[in-house]
Amino acid sequence: MTHSLSFETLLLSVEADAIETLPDGYILHGKEVQLHHPFGATRFYRHGWQSWSPALWVDLREPPVPPLPVERRPQIDDPALLARPQHTGSGVGALESSDGRVLLLGALHEDALVTADARTLTGHTRLEQGRWFVAYGEEGQVFAAYAAQLSGAFQARVTRPAPRVWCSWYGLYTRITQDILYAVLDDLAGLPFEVFQVDDGWQQDMGDWEANAKFPAGMEALARHIRAAGLTPGLWLAPFIVRPSARLFRAHPDWLLRDADGDPVPAGHNWGGPYYALDSTHPAVQAWVAERIQQALDWGFSYLKLDFLYATALPGVRYVPMPREAAYRAALRRIREVMGPESYLLACGAPILATLGLAEGMRVGPDVAPYWDNEERSLYLHDTSGPGALNALRTSLHRLWLQPLIHTDPDVVYFRSRYNLLSPEELDYLQVLAHIAGFKATSDLPQWLSAEERAQLARFLEARPTVLRRGRYLYELDGRLVDFSRLL
Ligand code: 9PG
């Protein structure tokens, strides 16, 4: 049915089953809704599916450039999004008018895509029925109005500041050991962190979530040691993925998410080989995941970085047929119940909308790295979801509108000049972004820092600058203007 929406400077004809009028926009109902816009081939806010998937403004005059080779990299973005010939975003999309105003179409549920061309902005959902928010006006206001709608729809809101985190990944990667971490804990004394988060490298395998030989005293002893140092123990786990080398893979082939041919669905390629997804609609998988979470809590970890979450929301044939992000959300809800209200859940590699209301924090960009960009990958393979400061910065900046809903983690910042190719200016951009995003973390080993760098880290952790958004890429922190547009 055709309806017309009226905004201050715009009359819009839309196709939807029904509409509701709100003070700051409209609600559209429909499995598919279509906005006929007058802006032509303008710029489109393309919102990637999960934490690492690119979010940025693109030009509709240029065709979308799929990453190469797309079928080998299911960890880049929603395969259904990449398969569309038009410009497509996940959950939400927006267009720029010639006077700089923004027209936004955003789903108020998971399992949605938004496509754009020179004449239409279209919402599609895998659910039986869709509920969409439409607004037109100043960019910041329009995204804030959408966030307010999402807050109601997902019961998502931020109530306290994010903790300050030391994370092992970007200093040590998988080369963590009990002795190294104990030494880092000693060296961190006096720095104002709240969380000491042990990342990838402690477990036996993806799927075998027990301490490996590098942690001979076990995970409970490690958590006790962290707590004795006055910090909250944090642990990384990827509960929905499994490598073929894991005992779990051989023990429970029936737990894997499979395609229509019965083959396990590849969830990505990392750690030197493919990894696969668990079918989280399988009751035995749900019980097993709940046990893994309970075990981490019992060990004494009350901050969990749950990673590669998108894997269980990939296309596949499920034990209980249901829309795939709804399946993910149901599985995450079960995890949330096990964690209770007191533990902190940082979702990573997570489908963005489907995670809201169930986690305290979410990584909103790909991994940083101690270098600016990997051009071989970003330019020649058209893949800006890979590690690098520029990719992390770009996508995180374009997700800051989520701030009222969840802690937005832009990934760690660096203070070390050792083992680092980033210039002082590039380090500063990352630090400023962390202040804006309100989530501060680092992986620098204190022993790598000069006295001056350690003092800078301490000042960074203590500072709480007043942040004002002055433009799409322009921010003011305690009177200092920082312009990110130059970088992007
Ligand atoms: C541990 C890391 C860190 C990091 C996470 C995640 O293959 N991939 O596309 C891929 C993407 C991200 C990634 C690893 C692999 O990093 O974001 O903070 O926890 O896992 O392995």
Short mmCIF file of C-alpha atoms and ligand atoms in Angstrom, two decimals:
data_model
loop_
_atom_site.label_atom_id
_atom_site.label_comp_id
_atom_site.label_asym_id
_atom_site.label_seq_id
_atom_site.Cartn_x
_atom_site.Cartn_y
_atom_site.Cartn_z
CA MET A 1 0.00 0.00 0.00
CA THR A 2 1.29 3.48 -0.83
CA HIS A 3 1.47 6.05 1.98
CA SER A 4 2.98 9.46 2.16
CA LEU A 5 5.29 10.70 4.90
CA SER A 6 5.69 14.38 5.47
CA PHE A 7 8.80 15.96 6.95
CA GLU A 8 9.63 19.64 7.31
CA THR A 9 11.29 19.90 3.88
CA LEU A 10 10.38 16.59 2.29
CA LEU A 11 7.32 14.66 1.16
CA LEU A 12 8.03 10.98 0.72
CA SER A 13 5.96 8.26 -0.86
CA VAL A 14 6.42 4.83 0.71
CA GLU A 15 5.18 1.28 0.26
CA ALA A 16 4.28 -0.41 3.56
CA ASP A 17 1.46 -2.45 5.10
CA ALA A 18 0.75 0.27 7.66
CA ILE A 19 2.29 3.40 9.15
CA GLU A 20 2.31 5.10 12.56
CA THR A 21 3.26 8.72 13.14
CA LEU A 22 5.75 9.65 15.88
CA PRO A 23 6.95 13.09 17.00
CA ASP A 24 10.36 12.54 15.38
CA GLY A 25 9.59 10.12 12.54
CA TYR A 26 7.38 7.26 11.43
CA ILE A 27 7.01 3.56 12.07
CA LEU A 28 6.44 1.40 8.99
CA HIS A 29 5.11 -2.14 9.11
CA GLY A 30 5.91 -4.69 6.43
CA LYS A 31 8.10 -7.60 5.48
CA GLU A 32 9.41 -5.34 2.73
CA VAL A 33 9.08 -1.55 2.90
CA GLN A 34 10.15 0.87 0.19
CA LEU A 35 10.92 4.59 0.34
CA HIS A 36 10.84 6.48 -3.00
CA HIS A 37 13.43 9.20 -2.45
CA PRO A 38 14.32 12.25 -4.58
CA PHE A 39 18.07 12.36 -3.82
CA GLY A 40 19.36 10.45 -6.85
CA ALA A 41 22.73 8.71 -6.70
CA THR A 42 23.80 10.30 -3.43
CA ARG A 43 25.81 8.95 -0.49
CA PHE A 44 24.60 5.92 1.44
CA TYR A 45 25.37 4.96 5.04
CA ARG A 46 26.35 1.33 4.64
CA HIS A 47 26.18 -0.51 7.94
CA GLY A 48 28.08 -3.80 8.07
CA TRP A 49 26.62 -6.84 9.77
CA GLN A 50 28.92 -7.67 12.65
CA SER A 51 31.65 -5.96 14.69
CA TRP A 52 34.35 -6.32 12.03
CA SER A 53 32.15 -5.59 8.98
CA PRO A 54 32.74 -2.19 7.36
CA ALA A 55 30.49 0.73 8.30
CA LEU A 56 30.97 3.92 6.28
CA TRP A 57 29.36 6.35 3.86
CA VAL A 58 29.66 5.16 0.25
CA ASP A 59 28.80 6.78 -3.07
CA LEU A 60 25.79 5.32 -4.91
CA ARG A 61 27.29 6.46 -8.22
CA GLU A 62 29.90 3.74 -7.84
CA PRO A 63 28.85 0.08 -7.84
CA PRO A 64 29.45 -1.85 -4.60
CA VAL A 65 32.86 -3.55 -4.55
CA PRO A 66 32.66 -7.03 -3.06
CA PRO A 67 35.74 -8.28 -1.21
CA LEU A 68 37.80 -10.91 -3.00
CA PRO A 69 37.32 -13.82 -2.97
CA VAL A 70 34.07 -13.41 -1.10
CA GLU A 71 33.18 -17.09 -0.66
CA ARG A 72 36.42 -17.73 1.26
CA ARG A 73 35.77 -15.04 3.87
CA PRO A 74 32.45 -15.50 5.66
CA GLN A 75 33.86 -13.51 8.56
CA ILE A 76 33.80 -10.22 6.61
CA ASP A 77 30.08 -9.52 6.46
CA ASP A 78 26.64 -11.10 6.17
CA PRO A 79 26.82 -13.36 3.08
CA ALA A 80 23.25 -12.36 2.17
CA LEU A 81 24.29 -8.71 2.21
CA LEU A 82 27.35 -9.33 0.04
CA ALA A 83 25.30 -11.40 -2.41
CA ARG A 84 23.03 -8.47 -3.30
CA PRO A 85 23.94 -6.56 -6.44
CA GLN A 86 22.88 -3.18 -4.97
CA HIS A 87 24.44 -1.24 -2.12
CA THR A 88 23.23 -2.96 1.03
CA GLY A 89 23.55 -2.51 4.75
CA SER A 90 22.58 -4.60 7.75
CA GLY A 91 19.65 -3.46 9.88
CA VAL A 92 19.90 0.21 9.01
CA GLY A 93 20.70 2.44 6.05
CA ALA A 94 20.64 6.18 5.40
CA LEU A 95 20.90 8.60 2.48
CA GLU A 96 22.20 12.15 2.27
CA SER A 97 20.13 14.91 0.68
CA SER A 98 21.82 17.73 -1.20
CA ASP A 99 21.45 20.09 1.78
CA GLY A 100 23.24 17.61 4.07
CA ARG A 101 20.13 16.26 5.78
CA VAL A 102 19.81 12.52 6.25
CA LEU A 103 16.99 10.08 5.54
CA LEU A 104 17.25 6.98 7.72
CA LEU A 105 15.48 3.63 7.46
CA GLY A 106 16.22 1.25 10.32
CA ALA A 107 14.75 -2.04 11.50
CA LEU A 108 13.53 -2.35 15.09
CA HIS A 109 14.50 -6.04 15.20
CA GLU A 110 17.23 -8.39 14.00
CA ASP A 111 17.30 -10.22 10.63
CA ALA A 112 16.97 -7.14 8.41
CA LEU A 113 18.75 -5.65 5.38
CA VAL A 114 18.47 -2.21 3.79
CA THR A 115 19.26 -1.74 0.09
CA ALA A 116 19.69 1.57 -1.71
CA ASP A 117 19.76 2.90 -5.25
CA ALA A 118 19.22 6.28 -6.90
CA ARG A 119 15.45 6.10 -6.40
CA THR A 120 14.64 3.81 -3.51
CA LEU A 121 15.65 2.86 -0.01
CA THR A 122 14.23 -0.58 0.76
CA GLY A 123 14.00 -2.64 3.93
CA HIS A 124 13.83 -6.45 3.83
CA THR A 125 13.43 -8.82 6.75
CA ARG A 126 13.62 -12.58 7.22
CA LEU A 127 11.06 -12.32 10.04
CA GLU A 128 7.35 -12.83 9.32
CA GLN A 129 6.70 -9.13 9.86
CA GLY A 130 8.96 -6.10 9.89
CA ARG A 131 8.85 -2.94 12.01
CA TRP A 132 10.88 -0.01 10.74
CA PHE A 133 11.75 3.49 11.85
CA VAL A 134 12.02 6.32 9.32
CA ALA A 135 13.34 9.79 10.08
CA TYR A 136 14.64 12.75 8.09
CA GLY A 137 16.68 15.69 9.36
CA GLU A 138 20.04 16.55 10.86
CA GLU A 139 22.27 13.47 10.87
CA GLY A 140 23.00 13.39 14.61
CA GLN A 141 19.34 13.87 15.53
CA VAL A 142 18.10 11.24 13.09
CA PHE A 143 20.52 8.59 14.36
CA ALA A 144 19.76 9.56 17.98
CA ALA A 145 16.05 9.13 17.30
CA TYR A 146 16.70 5.69 15.80
CA ALA A 147 18.85 4.73 18.81
CA ALA A 148 16.00 5.78 21.11
CA GLN A 149 13.62 3.51 19.17
CA LEU A 150 16.09 0.62 19.36
CA SER A 151 16.47 1.21 23.08
CA GLY A 152 12.76 0.59 23.51
CA ALA A 153 12.64 -2.34 21.10
CA PHE A 154 15.62 -4.21 22.59
CA GLN A 155 15.50 -2.93 26.18
CA ALA A 156 19.05 -1.71 25.64
CA ARG A 157 20.60 1.14 27.57
CA VAL A 158 23.89 2.14 29.14
CA THR A 159 23.72 2.78 32.85
CA ARG A 160 27.34 3.09 33.98
CA PRO A 161 30.74 3.88 32.51
CA ALA A 162 32.75 1.13 30.80
CA PRO A 163 35.60 -0.46 32.78
CA ARG A 164 39.22 0.27 31.84
CA VAL A 165 40.71 -2.90 30.47
CA TRP A 166 44.14 -4.42 30.03
CA CYS A 167 43.75 -7.04 27.28
CA SER A 168 46.49 -9.54 26.42
CA TRP A 169 45.79 -9.79 22.67
CA TYR A 170 47.53 -6.83 21.00
CA GLY A 171 50.70 -7.26 23.02
CA LEU A 172 51.18 -10.99 23.21
CA TYR A 173 48.66 -12.48 20.77
CA THR A 174 48.45 -16.24 21.41
CA ARG A 175 51.89 -16.28 23.07
CA ILE A 176 50.50 -15.85 26.57
CA THR A 177 51.71 -18.04 29.43
CA GLN A 178 50.90 -18.14 33.11
CA ASP A 179 54.33 -16.73 34.04
CA ILE A 180 54.21 -13.89 31.51
CA LEU A 181 50.73 -12.84 32.64
CA TYR A 182 51.72 -12.97 36.31
CA ALA A 183 54.68 -10.69 35.52
CA VAL A 184 52.44 -8.26 33.60
CA LEU A 185 50.06 -8.15 36.56
CA ASP A 186 52.95 -7.15 38.83
CA ASP A 187 54.06 -4.46 36.40
CA LEU A 188 50.54 -3.01 36.09
CA ALA A 189 50.48 -2.11 39.80
CA GLY A 190 49.60 1.55 40.25
CA LEU A 191 47.86 1.96 36.88
CA PRO A 192 44.11 2.57 37.13
CA PHE A 193 42.68 -0.48 35.32
CA GLU A 194 39.57 -2.33 36.43
CA VAL A 195 39.78 -5.45 34.25
CA PHE A 196 42.64 -7.78 33.34
CA GLN A 197 41.39 -9.70 30.32
CA VAL A 198 43.09 -12.90 29.18
CA ASP A 199 42.58 -13.28 25.42
CA ASP A 200 43.02 -16.14 22.92
CA GLY A 201 45.89 -18.52 23.79
CA TRP A 202 44.83 -20.10 27.12
CA GLN A 203 42.54 -22.80 25.72
CA GLN A 204 43.35 -26.21 24.30
CA ASP A 205 41.50 -25.60 21.04
CA MET A 206 38.50 -23.77 19.58
CA GLY A 207 35.85 -26.03 21.08
CA ASP A 208 38.03 -27.47 23.85
CA TRP A 209 37.72 -24.72 26.46
CA GLU A 210 40.12 -26.09 29.07
CA ALA A 211 43.46 -24.61 30.12
CA ASN A 212 46.37 -25.70 27.93
CA ALA A 213 49.87 -26.67 29.08
CA LYS A 214 50.98 -23.01 29.26
CA PHE A 215 48.66 -22.60 32.26
CA PRO A 216 49.76 -25.47 34.52
CA ALA A 217 48.09 -24.06 37.65
CA GLY A 218 44.77 -23.84 35.79
CA MET A 219 42.29 -21.07 35.12
CA GLU A 220 40.92 -20.84 38.64
CA ALA A 221 44.40 -20.07 39.99
CA LEU A 222 44.88 -17.46 37.26
CA ALA A 223 41.60 -15.73 38.13
CA ARG A 224 42.49 -15.81 41.84
CA HIS A 225 45.85 -14.23 41.07
CA ILE A 226 44.18 -11.45 39.03
CA ARG A 227 41.67 -10.77 41.79
CA ALA A 228 44.45 -10.67 44.38
CA ALA A 229 46.04 -7.89 42.29
CA GLY A 230 42.82 -5.90 42.74
CA LEU A 231 41.49 -6.43 39.20
CA THR A 232 38.41 -8.10 37.72
CA PRO A 233 39.41 -11.29 35.89
CA GLY A 234 38.38 -11.24 32.24
CA LEU A 235 38.45 -14.15 29.79
CA TRP A 236 38.09 -14.55 26.01
CA LEU A 237 36.01 -17.42 24.62
CA ALA A 238 34.53 -18.14 21.19
CA PRO A 239 31.65 -20.39 22.27
CA PHE A 240 30.07 -20.99 18.85
CA ILE A 241 33.08 -22.01 16.76
CA VAL A 242 35.02 -25.22 16.54
CA ARG A 243 38.14 -26.29 14.68
CA PRO A 244 38.42 -29.74 13.06
CA SER A 245 41.36 -30.48 15.38
CA ALA A 246 39.21 -30.09 18.51
CA ARG A 247 37.96 -33.13 20.44
CA LEU A 248 34.51 -31.53 20.32
CA PHE A 249 34.49 -31.66 16.51
CA ARG A 250 34.97 -35.44 16.50
CA ALA A 251 32.71 -36.08 19.49
CA HIS A 252 29.69 -34.15 18.22
CA PRO A 253 29.53 -33.90 14.43
CA ASP A 254 25.75 -33.55 14.79
CA TRP A 255 26.20 -30.22 16.62
CA LEU A 256 27.63 -28.43 13.57
CA LEU A 257 25.67 -25.95 11.52
CA ARG A 258 25.38 -27.55 8.06
CA ASP A 259 24.35 -26.42 4.58
CA ALA A 260 21.61 -27.94 2.39
CA ASP A 261 24.09 -30.63 1.18
CA GLY A 262 24.84 -31.65 4.75
CA ASP A 263 28.35 -30.17 4.75
CA PRO A 264 29.50 -28.16 7.77
CA VAL A 265 29.20 -24.41 7.15
CA PRO A 266 32.68 -22.80 7.07
CA ALA A 267 32.61 -19.84 9.46
CA GLY A 268 36.00 -18.48 8.41
CA HIS A 269 39.65 -19.22 8.03
CA ASN A 270 42.07 -18.44 10.87
CA TRP A 271 44.71 -20.14 13.07
CA GLY A 272 46.01 -21.83 9.91
CA GLY A 273 42.81 -23.50 8.76
CA PRO A 274 39.04 -23.38 8.51
CA TYR A 275 36.73 -23.25 11.48
CA TYR A 276 33.07 -24.16 11.69
CA ALA A 277 29.95 -23.00 13.52
CA LEU A 278 27.85 -24.77 16.11
CA ASP A 279 24.08 -24.92 15.58
CA SER A 280 22.86 -22.99 18.60
CA THR A 281 19.26 -24.13 18.11
CA HIS A 282 20.35 -27.67 19.05
CA PRO A 283 19.36 -28.25 22.71
CA ALA A 284 22.61 -30.13 23.41
CA VAL A 285 24.66 -27.21 22.04
CA GLN A 286 22.71 -24.78 24.22
CA ALA A 287 23.36 -26.87 27.31
CA TRP A 288 27.05 -27.27 26.43
CA VAL A 289 27.52 -23.51 25.82
CA ALA A 290 25.77 -22.73 29.11
CA GLU A 291 28.22 -25.11 30.84
CA ARG A 292 31.24 -23.39 29.26
CA ILE A 293 29.99 -19.98 30.45
CA GLN A 294 29.20 -21.34 33.91
CA GLN A 295 32.64 -22.91 34.07
CA ALA A 296 34.34 -19.58 33.27
CA LEU A 297 32.26 -17.89 35.97
CA ASP A 298 33.08 -20.69 38.43
CA TRP A 299 36.78 -20.25 37.69
CA GLY A 300 36.29 -16.66 38.86
CA PHE A 301 36.06 -14.70 35.60
CA SER A 302 33.29 -12.11 35.68
CA TYR A 303 34.15 -10.23 32.46
CA LEU A 304 33.74 -12.38 29.37
CA LYS A 305 34.82 -11.33 25.88
CA LEU A 306 32.70 -13.64 23.74
CA ASP A 307 34.05 -13.69 20.20
CA PHE A 308 33.20 -14.94 16.69
CA LEU A 309 29.55 -14.77 17.70
CA TYR A 310 28.36 -14.16 14.10
CA ALA A 311 29.29 -17.78 13.28
CA THR A 312 26.10 -19.20 14.75
CA ALA A 313 24.03 -16.63 12.79
CA LEU A 314 25.39 -17.71 9.37
CA PRO A 315 23.03 -19.23 6.78
CA GLY A 316 22.49 -22.96 7.29
CA VAL A 317 20.00 -25.71 8.00
CA ARG A 318 19.11 -25.56 11.68
CA TYR A 319 17.87 -28.17 14.14
CA VAL A 320 15.00 -25.77 14.87
CA PRO A 321 14.23 -23.89 11.64
CA MET A 322 14.08 -20.19 12.44
CA PRO A 323 15.51 -16.90 11.16
CA ARG A 324 19.24 -17.08 11.79
CA GLU A 325 19.77 -13.91 13.81
CA ALA A 326 16.75 -14.74 15.95
CA ALA A 327 18.49 -18.08 16.60
CA TYR A 328 21.66 -16.24 17.59
CA ARG A 329 19.74 -13.89 19.85
CA ALA A 330 17.98 -16.76 21.61
CA ALA A 331 21.38 -18.40 22.22
CA LEU A 332 22.87 -15.15 23.51
CA ARG A 333 19.88 -14.68 25.81
CA ARG A 334 20.59 -18.08 27.35
CA ILE A 335 24.22 -17.02 27.90
CA ARG A 336 23.03 -13.78 29.47
CA GLU A 337 20.83 -15.72 31.87
CA VAL A 338 23.79 -17.84 32.95
CA MET A 339 25.94 -14.72 33.41
CA GLY A 340 23.35 -12.90 35.48
CA PRO A 341 23.22 -9.13 35.83
CA GLU A 342 26.57 -8.71 37.62
CA SER A 343 29.01 -10.14 35.06
CA TYR A 344 30.18 -8.09 32.09
CA LEU A 345 29.66 -9.42 28.56
CA LEU A 346 31.76 -7.87 25.78
CA ALA A 347 30.40 -9.14 22.46
CA CYS A 348 32.93 -9.35 19.61
CA GLY A 349 32.51 -10.41 15.99
CA ALA A 350 28.87 -9.92 16.95
CA PRO A 351 25.84 -9.17 14.73
CA ILE A 352 25.17 -5.60 15.84
CA LEU A 353 21.40 -5.24 16.23
CA ALA A 354 20.81 -8.81 17.39
CA THR A 355 23.19 -8.26 20.34
CA LEU A 356 21.55 -5.14 21.78
CA GLY A 357 20.09 -5.47 25.24
CA LEU A 358 21.99 -8.68 26.00
CA ALA A 359 25.57 -7.40 26.39
CA GLU A 360 27.15 -4.54 28.31
CA GLY A 361 29.71 -3.83 25.61
CA MET A 362 30.36 -4.56 21.97
CA ARG A 363 33.35 -4.24 19.67
CA VAL A 364 32.18 -1.87 16.96
CA GLY A 365 35.05 -2.24 14.51
CA PRO A 366 37.70 -4.67 13.29
CA ASP A 367 40.98 -5.29 15.11
CA VAL A 368 43.52 -2.52 15.45
CA ALA A 369 47.14 -3.36 14.72
CA PRO A 370 50.44 -1.61 15.39
CA TYR A 371 50.37 -0.36 11.78
CA TRP A 372 48.05 1.97 9.87
CA ASP A 373 46.81 -0.11 6.95
CA ASN A 374 47.40 -3.33 5.04
CA GLU A 375 46.95 -2.13 1.46
CA GLU A 376 47.36 -5.58 -0.04
CA ARG A 377 44.18 -6.54 1.71
CA SER A 378 42.16 -3.33 1.88
CA LEU A 379 42.93 -1.98 -1.57
CA TYR A 380 43.59 -5.00 -3.77
CA LEU A 381 41.28 -7.47 -2.04
CA HIS A 382 38.65 -4.78 -1.26
CA ASP A 383 38.50 -6.02 2.31
CA THR A 384 38.53 -3.32 5.00
CA SER A 385 37.50 -5.73 7.77
CA GLY A 386 41.10 -6.80 8.40
CA PRO A 387 43.41 -5.70 11.22
CA GLY A 388 44.82 -2.16 11.05
CA ALA A 389 44.40 1.18 12.81
CA LEU A 390 42.64 2.84 9.86
CA ASN A 391 40.02 0.11 9.43
CA ALA A 392 39.32 -0.01 13.17
CA LEU A 393 39.04 3.75 13.34
CA ARG A 394 36.82 4.13 10.28
CA THR A 395 34.23 1.52 11.19
CA SER A 396 34.18 2.40 14.91
CA LEU A 397 33.64 6.10 14.13
CA HIS A 398 30.60 5.18 12.03
CA ARG A 399 29.06 3.17 14.87
CA LEU A 400 29.23 5.75 17.65
CA TRP A 401 25.50 6.44 17.33
CA LEU A 402 25.09 3.13 19.23
CA GLN A 403 26.50 4.73 22.39
CA PRO A 404 23.19 5.18 24.25
CA LEU A 405 22.52 1.44 23.77
CA ILE A 406 25.75 -0.37 24.60
CA HIS A 407 29.38 0.39 25.48
CA THR A 408 31.09 0.91 22.11
CA ASP A 409 34.57 -0.66 22.19
CA PRO A 410 36.76 0.76 19.38
CA ASP A 411 39.53 -1.70 20.35
CA VAL A 412 42.77 -1.00 22.17
CA VAL A 413 45.04 2.02 21.97
CA TYR A 414 48.81 1.99 22.12
CA PHE A 415 51.30 3.94 24.15
CA ARG A 416 54.33 1.88 23.21
CA SER A 417 56.75 3.03 20.54
CA ARG A 418 58.48 -0.33 20.80
CA TYR A 419 57.07 -2.98 18.42
CA ASN A 420 54.95 -0.33 16.77
CA LEU A 421 54.86 1.28 13.32
CA LEU A 422 52.18 3.85 14.19
CA SER A 423 53.30 7.48 14.28
CA PRO A 424 52.68 9.65 17.38
CA GLU A 425 49.86 11.36 15.45
CA GLU A 426 48.23 8.02 14.60
CA LEU A 427 48.51 6.88 18.24
CA ASP A 428 46.82 10.12 19.24
CA TYR A 429 43.88 9.57 16.85
CA LEU A 430 43.24 6.16 18.40
CA GLN A 431 43.42 7.60 21.92
CA VAL A 432 41.02 10.42 21.05
CA LEU A 433 38.60 7.91 19.53
CA ALA A 434 38.73 5.84 22.74
CA HIS A 435 37.78 8.93 24.75
CA ILE A 436 34.91 9.70 22.38
CA ALA A 437 33.71 6.08 22.37
CA GLY A 438 34.00 5.96 26.17
CA PHE A 439 35.82 2.61 26.20
CA LYS A 440 39.50 2.54 27.17
CA ALA A 441 41.73 -0.48 26.77
CA THR A 442 45.34 -1.25 25.97
CA SER A 443 47.53 -4.31 25.48
CA ASP A 444 50.91 -2.66 25.95
CA LEU A 445 53.22 -4.60 28.23
CA PRO A 446 54.19 -2.12 30.95
CA GLN A 447 57.82 -3.23 30.61
CA TRP A 448 57.79 -2.03 26.99
CA LEU A 449 56.87 1.51 27.97
CA SER A 450 59.32 4.31 28.68
CA ALA A 451 58.69 6.29 31.87
CA GLU A 452 57.09 9.01 29.74
CA GLU A 453 54.86 6.52 27.86
CA ARG A 454 53.73 4.97 31.14
CA ALA A 455 52.87 8.42 32.46
CA GLN A 456 50.88 9.12 29.26
CA LEU A 457 48.97 5.86 29.74
CA ALA A 458 48.15 6.77 33.35
CA ARG A 459 46.91 10.24 32.27
CA PHE A 460 44.83 8.69 29.49
CA LEU A 461 43.18 6.25 31.90
CA GLU A 462 42.41 9.00 34.40
CA ALA A 463 41.16 11.64 31.96
CA ARG A 464 37.41 12.08 31.44
CA PRO A 465 37.23 14.83 28.82
CA THR A 466 33.96 16.47 27.89
CA VAL A 467 33.21 15.35 24.33
CA LEU A 468 31.11 17.38 21.88
CA ARG A 469 30.26 16.24 18.37
CA ARG A 470 30.72 19.19 16.03
CA GLY A 471 30.29 17.43 12.69
CA ARG A 472 30.25 13.98 11.13
CA TYR A 473 33.99 13.60 11.72
CA LEU A 474 34.68 16.62 13.90
CA TYR A 475 34.83 16.37 17.69
CA GLU A 476 35.73 18.74 20.47
CA LEU A 477 37.37 17.31 23.61
CA ASP A 478 37.80 19.77 26.47
CA GLY A 479 38.04 22.57 23.91
CA ARG A 480 40.44 20.73 21.57
CA LEU A 481 39.09 20.19 18.05
CA VAL A 482 39.94 16.86 16.41
CA ASP A 483 39.06 16.29 12.76
CA PHE A 484 39.05 12.69 11.54
CA SER A 485 37.89 13.54 8.01
CA ARG A 486 41.46 13.92 6.77
CA LEU A 487 42.08 10.21 7.49
CA LEU A 488 38.98 8.83 5.81
C1 9PG B 1 41.76 -13.57 19.13
C2 9PG B 1 41.28 -12.30 18.46
C3 9PG B 1 41.12 -11.12 19.44
C4 9PG B 1 40.51 -9.94 18.71
C5 9PG B 1 39.20 -10.36 18.09
C6 9PG B 1 39.42 -11.52 17.16
O1 9PG B 1 39.84 -14.34 10.80
N1 9PG B 1 39.37 -13.23 11.07
O2 9PG B 1 38.72 -12.58 10.26
C7 9PG B 1 39.60 -12.68 12.35
C8 9PG B 1 39.02 -11.47 12.71
C9 9PG B 1 39.26 -10.95 13.96
C10 9PG B 1 40.04 -11.64 14.86
C11 9PG B 1 40.61 -12.84 14.51
C12 9PG B 1 40.39 -13.37 13.25
O3 9PG B 1 40.26 -11.11 16.09
O4 9PG B 1 38.61 -9.30 17.39
O5 9PG B 1 40.32 -8.86 19.60
O6 9PG B 1 40.30 -11.49 20.52
O7 9PG B 1 40.02 -12.61 17.85
O8 9PG B 1 41.93 -14.60 18.21
#
